[in-house]
C-alpha cells in the first residue's frame, strides 16, 4: 500500500468524548434523553459531547453535542470535515475499528488509536514484520458496515505496535493501531510516545466540566444548553490562547502552565485591564502574562506514559 505522507504543517488532533447533565426538564429529556444504568434510568437528562483539540496547544477546534444514546463515533463523523488531509487523529479504543479506519483514510487523515477490545491480534496475518513485534496487516471490514455504506473497501491496511502503557501507576500491555506504516519515517517509539499524550484531552474535558462548571448545565431549553457548551468551550480557547502568549513571551512550555492558575490570574487582572488608562494597558497585560507563566505544573509521568 501507499504510505501516508505527512507534512510539517499537518496537525496532531486529539479526540475524546464525555457526558454532561442538566436540569430535570421535560424539554431537555426529549432533546437529549437519559442514561440507563443497572438501577434504571437516571433522574436527570444527559447529553454526550465529543471534542477535537490540538495536541500541541490543547485548543478546541470542533465539537458536537448530541443525545446520550448517540455513539461518540456518530458525533465525530461530521467533525472530520473540519480537518484537512494529512492531519493525524489520535483517540482511544472508542474510536477504533476497521470501518472507522477506512472512513478516516477517506478523509485523507492519518490515525493512531488503541486497538478495539474485540480485536484478536494473535489471529492476524503478519504481512510485514518489523522489530519488537511491530507489524503490518490488513483488517477486514464487516459486511454489515459495507452494506450500510457501499463505498467502504473490503479491508484496510494498518500497522500494529505492542506497547506497555503506565496509567495512574498501573501497567497494561496493549497494542496501538495506526495508518503510519513506514517504520523509518515513523519509528515505533515515537508513535508510542505520541499516543501517551492522548490523556491531555481528558484533562481538557475535566477543565470544561469542573473548572468552568459545565458538569451540570443550568439552561432549561435545548438551545440554551448548546449555548452554554459553546460559551464554555470558547472560554477554554481564550484561556489557552493567553497561556500560549505567556509561554512564548517567557519561554515556557504552554502545556506545563497551570490552566487553573491562568484562569484565576485572568479574573484577578480583569478589573485593572478594564479601568487602567489605555496607554497603561500593555504593561498590565504583560504583568498578567508574567504571572501566568510563573505557575507551571510538574511533569506527570504516572498520568499516562509508555514504558
PDB file of C-alpha atoms in Angstrom, residues 67-233:
ATOM      1  CA  UNK A  67     -28.293  12.715  22.665  1.00  0.00           C
ATOM      2  CA  UNK A  68     -26.931  10.404  25.320  1.00  0.00           C
ATOM      3  CA  UNK A  69     -27.840   7.392  23.187  1.00  0.00           C
ATOM      4  CA  UNK A  70     -25.763   8.636  20.249  1.00  0.00           C
ATOM      5  CA  UNK A  71     -22.448   6.874  19.783  1.00  0.00           C
ATOM      6  CA  UNK A  72     -19.307   9.003  20.036  1.00  0.00           C
ATOM      7  CA  UNK A  73     -18.212   7.903  16.571  1.00  0.00           C
ATOM      8  CA  UNK A  74     -21.545   9.106  15.146  1.00  0.00           C
ATOM      9  CA  UNK A  75     -20.967  12.529  16.686  1.00  0.00           C
ATOM     10  CA  UNK A  76     -17.378  12.526  15.403  1.00  0.00           C
ATOM     11  CA  UNK A  77     -18.328  11.856  11.757  1.00  0.00           C
ATOM     12  CA  UNK A  78     -19.288  15.452  10.764  1.00  0.00           C
ATOM     13  CA  UNK A  79     -16.316  16.846  12.716  1.00  0.00           C
ATOM     14  CA  UNK A  80     -13.895  15.064  10.379  1.00  0.00           C
ATOM     15  CA  UNK A  81     -14.851  17.621   7.732  1.00  0.00           C
ATOM     16  CA  UNK A  82     -13.151  20.319   9.831  1.00  0.00           C
ATOM     17  CA  UNK A  83      -9.756  18.599   9.468  1.00  0.00           C
ATOM     18  CA  UNK A  84      -7.503  18.611   6.430  1.00  0.00           C
ATOM     19  CA  UNK A  85      -5.768  15.799   4.586  1.00  0.00           C
ATOM     20  CA  UNK A  86      -2.572  14.747   6.364  1.00  0.00           C
ATOM     21  CA  UNK A  87      -3.746  15.572   9.892  1.00  0.00           C
ATOM     22  CA  UNK A  88      -3.204  12.822  12.472  1.00  0.00           C
ATOM     23  CA  UNK A  89      -6.221  11.829  14.574  1.00  0.00           C
ATOM     24  CA  UNK A  90      -5.345  10.319  17.969  1.00  0.00           C
ATOM     25  CA  UNK A  91      -8.009   8.636  20.099  1.00  0.00           C
ATOM     26  CA  UNK A  92      -8.777   5.806  22.468  1.00  0.00           C
ATOM     27  CA  UNK A  93     -10.412   2.480  21.606  1.00  0.00           C
ATOM     28  CA  UNK A  94     -13.879   4.064  21.397  1.00  0.00           C
ATOM     29  CA  UNK A  95     -12.806   5.433  18.010  1.00  0.00           C
ATOM     30  CA  UNK A  96     -11.189   2.187  16.797  1.00  0.00           C
ATOM     31  CA  UNK A  97     -12.472  -0.302  14.226  1.00  0.00           C
ATOM     32  CA  UNK A  98     -11.757  -1.248  10.612  1.00  0.00           C
ATOM     33  CA  UNK A  99     -14.764   0.608   9.174  1.00  0.00           C
ATOM     34  CA  UNK A 100     -13.778   3.745  11.092  1.00  0.00           C
ATOM     35  CA  UNK A 101     -10.176   3.482   9.883  1.00  0.00           C
ATOM     36  CA  UNK A 102     -11.431   3.360   6.297  1.00  0.00           C
ATOM     37  CA  UNK A 103     -13.538   6.473   6.875  1.00  0.00           C
ATOM     38  CA  UNK A 104     -10.580   8.323   8.398  1.00  0.00           C
ATOM     39  CA  UNK A 105      -8.470   7.438   5.376  1.00  0.00           C
ATOM     40  CA  UNK A 106     -11.280   8.505   3.036  1.00  0.00           C
ATOM     41  CA  UNK A 107     -10.953  11.991   4.559  1.00  0.00           C
ATOM     42  CA  UNK A 108      -7.201  11.839   3.962  1.00  0.00           C
ATOM     43  CA  UNK A 109      -6.481  11.574   7.685  1.00  0.00           C
ATOM     44  CA  UNK A 110      -3.807   9.512   9.361  1.00  0.00           C
ATOM     45  CA  UNK A 111      -4.876   7.848  12.617  1.00  0.00           C
ATOM     46  CA  UNK A 112      -3.409   6.453  15.826  1.00  0.00           C
ATOM     47  CA  UNK A 113      -5.617   4.541  18.277  1.00  0.00           C
ATOM     48  CA  UNK A 114      -5.595   1.759  20.796  1.00  0.00           C
ATOM     49  CA  UNK A 115      -6.898  -1.415  19.200  1.00  0.00           C
ATOM     50  CA  UNK A 116     -10.566  -2.221  19.645  1.00  0.00           C
ATOM     51  CA  UNK A 117     -11.153  -4.504  22.621  1.00  0.00           C
ATOM     52  CA  UNK A 118     -12.759  -7.163  20.399  1.00  0.00           C
ATOM     53  CA  UNK A 119      -9.794  -7.460  18.034  1.00  0.00           C
ATOM     54  CA  UNK A 120      -7.814 -10.682  18.493  1.00  0.00           C
ATOM     55  CA  UNK A 121      -4.330  -9.576  17.439  1.00  0.00           C
ATOM     56  CA  UNK A 122      -2.881 -13.107  17.664  1.00  0.00           C
ATOM     57  CA  UNK A 123      -5.103 -14.244  14.780  1.00  0.00           C
ATOM     58  CA  UNK A 124      -3.983 -11.539  12.366  1.00  0.00           C
ATOM     59  CA  UNK A 125      -1.732 -12.393   9.438  1.00  0.00           C
ATOM     60  CA  UNK A 126       1.595 -10.560   9.684  1.00  0.00           C
ATOM     61  CA  UNK A 127       2.230  -9.334   6.146  1.00  0.00           C
ATOM     62  CA  UNK A 128       5.284  -7.238   7.047  1.00  0.00           C
ATOM     63  CA  UNK A 129       7.089  -7.795  10.357  1.00  0.00           C
ATOM     64  CA  UNK A 130       9.408  -5.251  11.967  1.00  0.00           C
ATOM     65  CA  UNK A 131      11.494  -5.311  15.116  1.00  0.00           C
ATOM     66  CA  UNK A 132       9.958  -5.789  18.569  1.00  0.00           C
ATOM     67  CA  UNK A 133       6.719  -7.303  17.242  1.00  0.00           C
ATOM     68  CA  UNK A 134       5.752  -4.257  15.179  1.00  0.00           C
ATOM     69  CA  UNK A 135       3.923  -5.489  12.067  1.00  0.00           C
ATOM     70  CA  UNK A 136       1.686  -4.513   9.136  1.00  0.00           C
ATOM     71  CA  UNK A 137      -1.531  -6.344   8.305  1.00  0.00           C
ATOM     72  CA  UNK A 138      -4.982  -5.861   6.811  1.00  0.00           C
ATOM     73  CA  UNK A 139      -8.234  -5.730   8.751  1.00  0.00           C
ATOM     74  CA  UNK A 140     -11.397  -6.959   7.082  1.00  0.00           C
ATOM     75  CA  UNK A 141     -14.388  -4.623   7.203  1.00  0.00           C
ATOM     76  CA  UNK A 142     -17.537  -6.382   8.331  1.00  0.00           C
ATOM     77  CA  UNK A 143     -20.094  -6.920   5.558  1.00  0.00           C
ATOM     78  CA  UNK A 144     -22.758  -5.239   7.691  1.00  0.00           C
ATOM     79  CA  UNK A 145     -20.872  -1.940   7.539  1.00  0.00           C
ATOM     80  CA  UNK A 146     -20.263  -2.289   3.805  1.00  0.00           C
ATOM     81  CA  UNK A 147     -23.969  -2.959   3.256  1.00  0.00           C
ATOM     82  CA  UNK A 148     -24.815   0.316   5.009  1.00  0.00           C
ATOM     83  CA  UNK A 149     -22.005   2.137   3.220  1.00  0.00           C
ATOM     84  CA  UNK A 150     -21.154   0.514  -0.160  1.00  0.00           C
ATOM     85  CA  UNK A 151     -18.248   2.926  -0.635  1.00  0.00           C
ATOM     86  CA  UNK A 152     -16.261   1.155   2.087  1.00  0.00           C
ATOM     87  CA  UNK A 153     -13.475  -1.174   0.901  1.00  0.00           C
ATOM     88  CA  UNK A 154     -13.332  -4.829   1.901  1.00  0.00           C
ATOM     89  CA  UNK A 155     -10.250  -4.276   4.070  1.00  0.00           C
ATOM     90  CA  UNK A 156      -7.864  -1.605   5.300  1.00  0.00           C
ATOM     91  CA  UNK A 157      -4.076  -1.645   5.765  1.00  0.00           C
ATOM     92  CA  UNK A 158      -2.854  -0.910   9.291  1.00  0.00           C
ATOM     93  CA  UNK A 159       0.258  -1.197  11.414  1.00  0.00           C
ATOM     94  CA  UNK A 160       0.140  -2.653  14.929  1.00  0.00           C
ATOM     95  CA  UNK A 161       2.672  -1.777  17.614  1.00  0.00           C
ATOM     96  CA  UNK A 162       2.923  -3.549  21.002  1.00  0.00           C
ATOM     97  CA  UNK A 163       3.306  -1.206  23.964  1.00  0.00           C
ATOM     98  CA  UNK A 164       3.098  -1.194  27.738  1.00  0.00           C
ATOM     99  CA  UNK A 165       1.184   1.844  28.965  1.00  0.00           C
ATOM    100  CA  UNK A 166       1.613   3.085  32.508  1.00  0.00           C
ATOM    101  CA  UNK A 167      -1.531   4.901  33.589  1.00  0.00           C
ATOM    102  CA  UNK A 168      -2.042   6.216  37.130  1.00  0.00           C
ATOM    103  CA  UNK A 169       0.610   3.873  38.462  1.00  0.00           C
ATOM    104  CA  UNK A 170      -0.721   0.743  36.730  1.00  0.00           C
ATOM    105  CA  UNK A 171       0.859  -1.056  33.773  1.00  0.00           C
ATOM    106  CA  UNK A 172      -1.090  -2.546  30.897  1.00  0.00           C
ATOM    107  CA  UNK A 173       0.189  -4.383  27.836  1.00  0.00           C
ATOM    108  CA  UNK A 174      -1.766  -3.380  24.755  1.00  0.00           C
ATOM    109  CA  UNK A 175      -1.488  -2.649  21.031  1.00  0.00           C
ATOM    110  CA  UNK A 176      -1.601   0.594  19.095  1.00  0.00           C
ATOM    111  CA  UNK A 177      -3.015   0.659  15.571  1.00  0.00           C
ATOM    112  CA  UNK A 178      -2.041   3.301  13.039  1.00  0.00           C
ATOM    113  CA  UNK A 179      -2.069   4.165   9.355  1.00  0.00           C
ATOM    114  CA  UNK A 180       1.574   5.343   9.603  1.00  0.00           C
ATOM    115  CA  UNK A 181       3.090   2.240   8.030  1.00  0.00           C
ATOM    116  CA  UNK A 182       6.607   3.483   7.243  1.00  0.00           C
ATOM    117  CA  UNK A 183       8.875   2.488  10.153  1.00  0.00           C
ATOM    118  CA  UNK A 184      11.721   4.733   9.003  1.00  0.00           C
ATOM    119  CA  UNK A 185       9.576   7.846   8.846  1.00  0.00           C
ATOM    120  CA  UNK A 186       7.537   6.883  11.921  1.00  0.00           C
ATOM    121  CA  UNK A 187       9.578   4.817  14.445  1.00  0.00           C
ATOM    122  CA  UNK A 188       7.511   2.750  16.869  1.00  0.00           C
ATOM    123  CA  UNK A 189       8.943   4.513  19.924  1.00  0.00           C
ATOM    124  CA  UNK A 190       7.961   7.949  18.640  1.00  0.00           C
ATOM    125  CA  UNK A 191       4.447   6.753  17.798  1.00  0.00           C
ATOM    126  CA  UNK A 192       4.048   5.257  21.276  1.00  0.00           C
ATOM    127  CA  UNK A 193       5.255   8.457  22.924  1.00  0.00           C
ATOM    128  CA  UNK A 194       2.835  10.437  20.790  1.00  0.00           C
ATOM    129  CA  UNK A 195      -0.077   8.277  21.879  1.00  0.00           C
ATOM    130  CA  UNK A 196       0.914   8.804  25.525  1.00  0.00           C
ATOM    131  CA  UNK A 197      -0.039  12.463  25.083  1.00  0.00           C
ATOM    132  CA  UNK A 198      -3.675  11.482  24.471  1.00  0.00           C
ATOM    133  CA  UNK A 199      -4.556  11.754  28.185  1.00  0.00           C
ATOM    134  CA  UNK A 200      -4.277  15.534  27.889  1.00  0.00           C
ATOM    135  CA  UNK A 201      -7.684  15.760  26.240  1.00  0.00           C
ATOM    136  CA  UNK A 202      -9.148  14.016  29.278  1.00  0.00           C
ATOM    137  CA  UNK A 203      -7.630  16.807  31.368  1.00  0.00           C
ATOM    138  CA  UNK A 204      -9.125  19.366  28.988  1.00  0.00           C
ATOM    139  CA  UNK A 205     -12.609  17.882  29.358  1.00  0.00           C
ATOM    140  CA  UNK A 206     -12.196  17.973  33.116  1.00  0.00           C
ATOM    141  CA  UNK A 207     -11.282  21.660  32.853  1.00  0.00           C
ATOM    142  CA  UNK A 208     -14.505  22.264  30.928  1.00  0.00           C
ATOM    143  CA  UNK A 209     -16.685  20.300  33.336  1.00  0.00           C
ATOM    144  CA  UNK A 210     -15.097  21.164  36.689  1.00  0.00           C
ATOM    145  CA  UNK A 211     -13.152  24.429  36.383  1.00  0.00           C
ATOM    146  CA  UNK A 212     -15.727  26.031  34.077  1.00  0.00           C
ATOM    147  CA  UNK A 213     -18.774  24.422  35.743  1.00  0.00           C
ATOM    148  CA  UNK A 214     -20.127  22.531  32.728  1.00  0.00           C
ATOM    149  CA  UNK A 215     -20.707  19.287  34.626  1.00  0.00           C
ATOM    150  CA  UNK A 216     -24.316  20.276  35.406  1.00  0.00           C
ATOM    151  CA  UNK A 217     -25.761  22.821  32.964  1.00  0.00           C
ATOM    152  CA  UNK A 218     -28.494  25.240  34.086  1.00  0.00           C
ATOM    153  CA  UNK A 219     -30.412  26.180  30.947  1.00  0.00           C
ATOM    154  CA  UNK A 220     -33.941  24.828  30.610  1.00  0.00           C
ATOM    155  CA  UNK A 221     -34.054  24.605  26.809  1.00  0.00           C
ATOM    156  CA  UNK A 222     -32.022  22.585  24.313  1.00  0.00           C
ATOM    157  CA  UNK A 223     -30.916  25.776  22.551  1.00  0.00           C
ATOM    158  CA  UNK A 224     -29.777  27.207  25.883  1.00  0.00           C
ATOM    159  CA  UNK A 225     -27.797  24.051  26.679  1.00  0.00           C
ATOM    160  CA  UNK A 226     -25.978  24.269  23.350  1.00  0.00           C
ATOM    161  CA  UNK A 227     -25.157  27.930  24.001  1.00  0.00           C
ATOM    162  CA  UNK A 228     -23.793  27.062  27.443  1.00  0.00           C
ATOM    163  CA  UNK A 229     -21.481  24.443  25.961  1.00  0.00           C
ATOM    164  CA  UNK A 230     -20.283  26.785  23.206  1.00  0.00           C
ATOM    165  CA  UNK A 231     -19.631  29.578  25.736  1.00  0.00           C
ATOM    166  CA  UNK A 232     -17.518  27.309  27.915  1.00  0.00           C
ATOM    167  CA  UNK A 233     -15.530  25.907  25.011  1.00  0.00           C
TER     168      UNK A 233
END
